PDB file of C-alpha atoms in Angstrom:
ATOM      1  CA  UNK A   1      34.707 131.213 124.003  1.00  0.00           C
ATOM      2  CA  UNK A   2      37.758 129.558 125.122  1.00  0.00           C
ATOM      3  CA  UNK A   3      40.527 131.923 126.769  1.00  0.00           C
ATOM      4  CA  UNK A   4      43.544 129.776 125.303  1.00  0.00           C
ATOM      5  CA  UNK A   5      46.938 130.912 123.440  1.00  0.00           C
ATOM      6  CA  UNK A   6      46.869 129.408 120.009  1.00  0.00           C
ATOM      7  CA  UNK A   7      49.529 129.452 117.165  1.00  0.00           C
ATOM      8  CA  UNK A   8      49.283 131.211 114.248  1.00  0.00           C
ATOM      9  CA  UNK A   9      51.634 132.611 112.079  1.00  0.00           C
ATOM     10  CA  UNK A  10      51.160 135.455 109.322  1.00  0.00           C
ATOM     11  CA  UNK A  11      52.797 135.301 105.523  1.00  0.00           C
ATOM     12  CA  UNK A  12      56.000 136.823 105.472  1.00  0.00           C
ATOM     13  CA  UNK A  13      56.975 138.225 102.177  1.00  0.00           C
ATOM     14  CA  UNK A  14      61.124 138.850 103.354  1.00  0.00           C
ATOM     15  CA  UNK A  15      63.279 138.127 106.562  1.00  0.00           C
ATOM     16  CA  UNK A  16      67.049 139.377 106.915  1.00  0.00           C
ATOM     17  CA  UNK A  17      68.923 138.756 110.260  1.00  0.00           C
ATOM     18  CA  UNK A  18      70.753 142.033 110.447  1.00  0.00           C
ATOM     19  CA  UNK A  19      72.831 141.223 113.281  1.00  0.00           C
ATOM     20  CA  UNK A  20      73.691 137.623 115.072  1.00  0.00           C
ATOM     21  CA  UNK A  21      74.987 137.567 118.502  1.00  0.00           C
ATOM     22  CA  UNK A  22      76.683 134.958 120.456  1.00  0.00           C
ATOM     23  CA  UNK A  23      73.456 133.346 121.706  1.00  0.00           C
ATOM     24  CA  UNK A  24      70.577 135.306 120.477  1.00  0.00           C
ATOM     25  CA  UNK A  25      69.973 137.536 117.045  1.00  0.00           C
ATOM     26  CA  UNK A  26      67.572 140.206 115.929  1.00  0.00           C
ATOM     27  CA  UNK A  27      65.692 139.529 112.454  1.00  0.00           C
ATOM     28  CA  UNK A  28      63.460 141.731 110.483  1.00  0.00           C
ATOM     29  CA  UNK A  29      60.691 140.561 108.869  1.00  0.00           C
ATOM     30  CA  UNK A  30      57.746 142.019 106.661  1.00  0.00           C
ATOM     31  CA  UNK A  31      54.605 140.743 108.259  1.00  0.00           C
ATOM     32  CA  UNK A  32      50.788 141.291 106.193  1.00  0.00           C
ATOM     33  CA  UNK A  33      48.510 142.785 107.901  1.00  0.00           C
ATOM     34  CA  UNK A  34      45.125 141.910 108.311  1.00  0.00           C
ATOM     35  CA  UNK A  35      43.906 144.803 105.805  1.00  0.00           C
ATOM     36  CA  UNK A  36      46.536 143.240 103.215  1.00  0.00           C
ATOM     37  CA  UNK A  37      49.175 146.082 104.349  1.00  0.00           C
ATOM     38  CA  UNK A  38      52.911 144.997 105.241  1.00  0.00           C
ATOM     39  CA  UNK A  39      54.597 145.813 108.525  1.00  0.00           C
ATOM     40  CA  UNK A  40      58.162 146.145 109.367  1.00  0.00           C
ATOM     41  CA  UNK A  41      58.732 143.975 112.791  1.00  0.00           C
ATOM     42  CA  UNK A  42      62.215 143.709 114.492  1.00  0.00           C
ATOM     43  CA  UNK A  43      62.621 141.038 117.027  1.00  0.00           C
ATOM     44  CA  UNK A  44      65.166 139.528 119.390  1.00  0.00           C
ATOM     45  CA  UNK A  45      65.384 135.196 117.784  1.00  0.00           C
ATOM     46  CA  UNK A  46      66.091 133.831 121.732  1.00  0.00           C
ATOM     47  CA  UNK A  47      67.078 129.800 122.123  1.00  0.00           C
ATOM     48  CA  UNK A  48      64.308 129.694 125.397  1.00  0.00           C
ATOM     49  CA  UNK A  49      65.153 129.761 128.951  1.00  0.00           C
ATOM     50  CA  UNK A  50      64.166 127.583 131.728  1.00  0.00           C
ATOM     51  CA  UNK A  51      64.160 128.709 135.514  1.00  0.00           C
ATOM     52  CA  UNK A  52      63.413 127.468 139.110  1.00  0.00           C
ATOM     53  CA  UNK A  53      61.365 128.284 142.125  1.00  0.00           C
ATOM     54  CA  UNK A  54      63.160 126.102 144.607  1.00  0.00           C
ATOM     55  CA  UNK A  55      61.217 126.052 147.902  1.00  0.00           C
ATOM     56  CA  UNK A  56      63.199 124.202 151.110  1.00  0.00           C
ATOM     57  CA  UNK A  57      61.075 122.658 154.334  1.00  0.00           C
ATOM     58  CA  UNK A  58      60.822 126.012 155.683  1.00  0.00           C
ATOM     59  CA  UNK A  59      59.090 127.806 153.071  1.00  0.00           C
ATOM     60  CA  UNK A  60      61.846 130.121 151.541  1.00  0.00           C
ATOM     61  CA  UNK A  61      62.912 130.028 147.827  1.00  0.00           C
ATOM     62  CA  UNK A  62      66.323 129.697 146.826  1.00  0.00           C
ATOM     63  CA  UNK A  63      67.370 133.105 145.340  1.00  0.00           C
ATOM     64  CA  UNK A  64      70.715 134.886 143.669  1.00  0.00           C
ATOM     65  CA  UNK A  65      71.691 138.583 142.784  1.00  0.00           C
ATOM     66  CA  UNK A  66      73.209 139.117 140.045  1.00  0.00           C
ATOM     67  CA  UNK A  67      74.146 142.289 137.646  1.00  0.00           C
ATOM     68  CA  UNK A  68      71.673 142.698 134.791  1.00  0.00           C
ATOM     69  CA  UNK A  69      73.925 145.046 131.987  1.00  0.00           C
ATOM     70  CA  UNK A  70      71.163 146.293 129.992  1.00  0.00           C
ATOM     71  CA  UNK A  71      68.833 147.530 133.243  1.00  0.00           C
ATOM     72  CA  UNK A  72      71.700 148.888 135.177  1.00  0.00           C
ATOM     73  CA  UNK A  73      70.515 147.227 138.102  1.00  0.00           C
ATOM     74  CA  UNK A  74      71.849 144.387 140.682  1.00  0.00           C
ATOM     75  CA  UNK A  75      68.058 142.005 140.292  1.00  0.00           C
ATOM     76  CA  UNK A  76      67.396 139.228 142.603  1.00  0.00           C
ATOM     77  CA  UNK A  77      66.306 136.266 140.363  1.00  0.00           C
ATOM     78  CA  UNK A  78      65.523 132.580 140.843  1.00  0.00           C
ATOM     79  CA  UNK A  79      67.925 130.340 139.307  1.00  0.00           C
ATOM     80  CA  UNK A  80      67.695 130.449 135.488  1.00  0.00           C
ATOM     81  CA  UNK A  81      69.949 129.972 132.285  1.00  0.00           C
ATOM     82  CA  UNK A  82      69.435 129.164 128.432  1.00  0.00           C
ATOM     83  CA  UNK A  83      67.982 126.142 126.226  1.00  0.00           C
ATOM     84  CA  UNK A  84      71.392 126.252 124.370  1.00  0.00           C
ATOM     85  CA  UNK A  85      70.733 122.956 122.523  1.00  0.00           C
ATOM     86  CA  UNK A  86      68.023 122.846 120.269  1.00  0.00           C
ATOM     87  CA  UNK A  87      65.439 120.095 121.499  1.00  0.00           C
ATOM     88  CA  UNK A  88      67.365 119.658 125.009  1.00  0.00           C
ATOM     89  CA  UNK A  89      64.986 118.636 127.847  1.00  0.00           C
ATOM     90  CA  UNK A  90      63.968 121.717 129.952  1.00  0.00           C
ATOM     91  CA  UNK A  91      63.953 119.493 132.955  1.00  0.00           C
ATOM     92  CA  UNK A  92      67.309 118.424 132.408  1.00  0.00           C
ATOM     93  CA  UNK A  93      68.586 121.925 131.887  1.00  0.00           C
ATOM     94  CA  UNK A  94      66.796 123.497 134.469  1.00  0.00           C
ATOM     95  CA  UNK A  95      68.348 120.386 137.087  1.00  0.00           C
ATOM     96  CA  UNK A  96      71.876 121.479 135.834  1.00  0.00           C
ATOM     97  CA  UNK A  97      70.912 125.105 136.663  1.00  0.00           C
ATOM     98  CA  UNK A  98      69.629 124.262 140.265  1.00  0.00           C
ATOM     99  CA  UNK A  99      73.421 122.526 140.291  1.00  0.00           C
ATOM    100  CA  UNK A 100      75.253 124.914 138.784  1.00  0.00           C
ATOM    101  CA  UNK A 101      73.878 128.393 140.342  1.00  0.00           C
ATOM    102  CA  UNK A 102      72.841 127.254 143.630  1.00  0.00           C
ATOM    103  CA  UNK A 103      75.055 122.974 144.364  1.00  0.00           C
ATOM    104  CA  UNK A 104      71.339 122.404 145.204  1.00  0.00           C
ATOM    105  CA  UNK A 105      68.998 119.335 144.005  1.00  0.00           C
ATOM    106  CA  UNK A 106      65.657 118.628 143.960  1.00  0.00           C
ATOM    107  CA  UNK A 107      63.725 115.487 144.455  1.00  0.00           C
ATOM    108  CA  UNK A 108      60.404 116.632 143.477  1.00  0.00           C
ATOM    109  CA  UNK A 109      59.842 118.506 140.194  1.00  0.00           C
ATOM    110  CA  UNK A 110      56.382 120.154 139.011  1.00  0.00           C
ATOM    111  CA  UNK A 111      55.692 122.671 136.158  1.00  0.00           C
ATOM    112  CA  UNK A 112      54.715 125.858 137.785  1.00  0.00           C
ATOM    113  CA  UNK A 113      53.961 128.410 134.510  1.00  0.00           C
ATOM    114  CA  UNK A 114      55.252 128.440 131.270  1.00  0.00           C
ATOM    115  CA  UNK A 115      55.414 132.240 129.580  1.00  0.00           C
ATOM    116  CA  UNK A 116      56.809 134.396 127.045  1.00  0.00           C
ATOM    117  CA  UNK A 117      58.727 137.090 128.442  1.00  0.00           C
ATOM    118  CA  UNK A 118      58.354 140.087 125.660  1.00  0.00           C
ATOM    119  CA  UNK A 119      56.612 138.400 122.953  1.00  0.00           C
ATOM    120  CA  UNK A 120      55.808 141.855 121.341  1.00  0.00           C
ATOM    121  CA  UNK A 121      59.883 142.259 120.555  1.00  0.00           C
ATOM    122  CA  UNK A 122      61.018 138.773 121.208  1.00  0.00           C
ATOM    123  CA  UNK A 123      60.594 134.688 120.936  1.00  0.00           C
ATOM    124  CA  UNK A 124      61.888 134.001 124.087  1.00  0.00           C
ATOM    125  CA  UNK A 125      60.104 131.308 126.084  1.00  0.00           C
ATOM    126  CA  UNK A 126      60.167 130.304 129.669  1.00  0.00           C
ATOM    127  CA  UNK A 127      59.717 126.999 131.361  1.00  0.00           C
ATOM    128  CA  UNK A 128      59.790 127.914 135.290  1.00  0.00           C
ATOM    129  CA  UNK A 129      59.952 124.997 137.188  1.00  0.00           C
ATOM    130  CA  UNK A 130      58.539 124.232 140.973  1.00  0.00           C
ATOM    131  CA  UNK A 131      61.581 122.364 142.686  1.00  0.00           C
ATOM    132  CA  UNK A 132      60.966 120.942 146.363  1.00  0.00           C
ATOM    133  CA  UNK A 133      62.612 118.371 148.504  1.00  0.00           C
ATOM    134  CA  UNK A 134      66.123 120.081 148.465  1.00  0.00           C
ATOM    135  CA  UNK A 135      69.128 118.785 149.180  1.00  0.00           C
ATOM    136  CA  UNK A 136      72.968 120.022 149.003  1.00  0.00           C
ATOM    137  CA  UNK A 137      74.865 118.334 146.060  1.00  0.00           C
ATOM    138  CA  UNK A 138      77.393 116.616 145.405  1.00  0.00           C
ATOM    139  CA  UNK A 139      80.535 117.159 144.010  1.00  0.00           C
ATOM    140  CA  UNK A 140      82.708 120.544 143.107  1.00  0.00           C
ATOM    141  CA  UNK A 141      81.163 123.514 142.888  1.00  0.00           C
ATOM    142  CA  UNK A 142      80.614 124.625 139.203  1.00  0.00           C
ATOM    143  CA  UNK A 143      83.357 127.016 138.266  1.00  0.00           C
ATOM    144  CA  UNK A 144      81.956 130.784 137.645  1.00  0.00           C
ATOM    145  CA  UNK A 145      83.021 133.773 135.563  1.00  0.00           C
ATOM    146  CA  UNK A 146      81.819 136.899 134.041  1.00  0.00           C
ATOM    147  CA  UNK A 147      78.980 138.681 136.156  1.00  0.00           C
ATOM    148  CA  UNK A 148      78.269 135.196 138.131  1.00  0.00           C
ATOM    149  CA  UNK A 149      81.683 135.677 139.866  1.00  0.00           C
ATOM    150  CA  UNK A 150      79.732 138.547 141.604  1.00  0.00           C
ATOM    151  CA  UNK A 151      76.604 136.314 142.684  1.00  0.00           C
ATOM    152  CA  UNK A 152      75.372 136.355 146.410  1.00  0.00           C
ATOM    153  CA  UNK A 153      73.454 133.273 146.983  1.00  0.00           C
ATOM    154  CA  UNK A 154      70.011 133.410 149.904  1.00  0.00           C
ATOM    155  CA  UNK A 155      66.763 131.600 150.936  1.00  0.00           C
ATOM    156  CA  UNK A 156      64.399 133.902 151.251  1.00  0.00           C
ATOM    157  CA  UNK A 157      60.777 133.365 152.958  1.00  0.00           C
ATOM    158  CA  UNK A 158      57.430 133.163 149.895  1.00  0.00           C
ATOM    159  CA  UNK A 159      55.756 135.569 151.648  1.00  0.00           C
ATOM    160  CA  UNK A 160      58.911 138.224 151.960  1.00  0.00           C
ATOM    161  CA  UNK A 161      59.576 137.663 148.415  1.00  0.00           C
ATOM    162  CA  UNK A 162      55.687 138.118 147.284  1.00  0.00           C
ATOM    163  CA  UNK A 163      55.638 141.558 149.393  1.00  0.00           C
ATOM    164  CA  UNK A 164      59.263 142.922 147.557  1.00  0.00           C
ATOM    165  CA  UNK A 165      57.015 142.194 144.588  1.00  0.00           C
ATOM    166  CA  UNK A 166      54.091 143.882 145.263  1.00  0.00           C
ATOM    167  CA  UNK A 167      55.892 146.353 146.448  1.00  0.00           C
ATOM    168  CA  UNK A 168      58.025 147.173 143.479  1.00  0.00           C
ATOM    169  CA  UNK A 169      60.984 146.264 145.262  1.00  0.00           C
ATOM    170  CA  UNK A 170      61.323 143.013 143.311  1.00  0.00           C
ATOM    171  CA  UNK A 171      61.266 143.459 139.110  1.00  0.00           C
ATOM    172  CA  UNK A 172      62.877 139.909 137.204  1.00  0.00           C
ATOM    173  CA  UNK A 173      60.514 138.672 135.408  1.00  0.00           C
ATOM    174  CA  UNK A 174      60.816 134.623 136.638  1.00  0.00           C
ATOM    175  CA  UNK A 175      60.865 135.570 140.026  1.00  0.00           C
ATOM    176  CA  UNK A 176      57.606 137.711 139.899  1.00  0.00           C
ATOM    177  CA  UNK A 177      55.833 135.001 137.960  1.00  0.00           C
ATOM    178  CA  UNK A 178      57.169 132.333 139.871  1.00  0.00           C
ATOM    179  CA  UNK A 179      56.312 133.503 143.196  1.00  0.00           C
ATOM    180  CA  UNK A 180      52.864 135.084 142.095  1.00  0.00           C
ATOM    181  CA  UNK A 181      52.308 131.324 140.053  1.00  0.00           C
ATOM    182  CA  UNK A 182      53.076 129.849 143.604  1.00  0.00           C
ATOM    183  CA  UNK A 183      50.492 131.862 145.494  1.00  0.00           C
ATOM    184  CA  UNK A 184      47.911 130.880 143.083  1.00  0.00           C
ATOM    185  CA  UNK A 185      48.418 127.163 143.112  1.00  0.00           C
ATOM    186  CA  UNK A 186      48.258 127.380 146.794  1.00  0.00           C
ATOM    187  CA  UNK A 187      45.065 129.041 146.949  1.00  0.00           C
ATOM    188  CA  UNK A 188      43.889 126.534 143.650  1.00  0.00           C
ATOM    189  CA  UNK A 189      44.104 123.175 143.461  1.00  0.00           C
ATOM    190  CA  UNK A 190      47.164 122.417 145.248  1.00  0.00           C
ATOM    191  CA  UNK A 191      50.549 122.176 144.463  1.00  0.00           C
ATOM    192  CA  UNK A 192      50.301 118.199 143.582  1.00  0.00           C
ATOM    193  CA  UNK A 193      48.106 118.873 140.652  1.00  0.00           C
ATOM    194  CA  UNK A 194      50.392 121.433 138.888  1.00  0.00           C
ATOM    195  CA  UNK A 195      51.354 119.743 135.280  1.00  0.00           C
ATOM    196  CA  UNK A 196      54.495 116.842 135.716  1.00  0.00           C
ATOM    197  CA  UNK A 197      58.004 117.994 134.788  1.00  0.00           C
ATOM    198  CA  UNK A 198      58.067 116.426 131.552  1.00  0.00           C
ATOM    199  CA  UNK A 199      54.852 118.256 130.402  1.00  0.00           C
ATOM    200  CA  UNK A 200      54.758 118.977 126.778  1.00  0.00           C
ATOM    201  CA  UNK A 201      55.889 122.208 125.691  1.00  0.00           C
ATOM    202  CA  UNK A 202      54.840 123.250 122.436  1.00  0.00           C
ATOM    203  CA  UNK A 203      56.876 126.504 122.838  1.00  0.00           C
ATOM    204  CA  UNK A 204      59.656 124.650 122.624  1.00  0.00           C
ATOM    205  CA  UNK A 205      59.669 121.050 121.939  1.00  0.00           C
ATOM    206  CA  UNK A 206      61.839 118.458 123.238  1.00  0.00           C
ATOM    207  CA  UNK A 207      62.959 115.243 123.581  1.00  0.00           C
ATOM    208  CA  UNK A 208      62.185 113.036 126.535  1.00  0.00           C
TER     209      UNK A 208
END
């Protein structure tokens, strides 16, 4: 048997989209069950995200703290933000989110992981990027607002970073899967043979 994610998708027999929000909506649909029975399921419709482990020459990832509303909690994250175009290139987006959160750039890009974050009560899908060969950038420092005018910025070593994990010190999703995905790679087959940037990404295609 092979352990591999495929699509499938059961009949429907009626959607509504009881409320749409500014980026994301929930829907409702009525899903058959195997047996021929229908099921209610709510879900959270969610554009995709993309994120990014950015590792300088001494080891420590590039991290932010931010305040997460809905967990009352400050979280310390990897840089991250939405696919808001439909079809946009998740390396492209996730560059402008290195630039944008951190004025950092990278000159070597890898596909670390690619994951669904809750896919039992939403279709959000995450691209999380391996960026290395840092560099400060150029130019003005994107403009922030809204809980990002609060953000503290750090490099923090792997291995401090893996132990806050472990721990239970450490809870954002991309930043535990990133950091765990790194450690595994490592001890694998090596960072140069994780999947090129512009892997396909059934999840969410794109254009090159």
């Amino acid at each position: 048997m092979t352990i591999k994610d495929t699509p499938e998708e059961w009949e429907v027999r009626a959607t509504a989209t009881p409320f749409v929000g500014n980026k994301t909506s929930v829907r409702t649909d009525d899903v058959v069950m195997p047996d021929g029975s229908v099921a209610r399921r709510d879900y959270q419709v969610h554009p995709g995200s993309v994120a990014v482990l950015a590792l300088d020459d001494q080891d420590r990832a590039v991290v932010l703290r931010q305040y997460r509303h809905p967990v009352r909690h400050k979280l310390w994250e990897i840089p991250a933000g939405l696919l808001d175009v439909p079809g946009e290139n998740p390396l492209h987006a996730a560059q402008r989110e290195l630039y944008e959160e951190a004025h950092v750039k990278a000159e070597d890009w890898r596909v670390l992981t690619d994951v669904y974050t809750t896919p039992g009560g939403c279709s959000e899908a995450v691209r999380i990027f391996l960026a290395r060969e840092l560099s400060a950038a150029e130019g003005e420092r994107f403009e922030v607002e809204d809980e990002e005018a609060d953000m503290e910025l750090a490099r923090v070593p792997v291995g401090e970073l893996v132990r806050g994990v472990l721990a239970g010190d450490l809870h954002n999703n991309c930043l535990v899967v990133g950091v765990l995905s790194l450690i595994a790679a490592r001890s694998g087959d090596g960072l140069d043979a994780l999947r090129p940037a512009e892997a396909p990404w059934p999840a969410r295609p794109f254009e090159s």
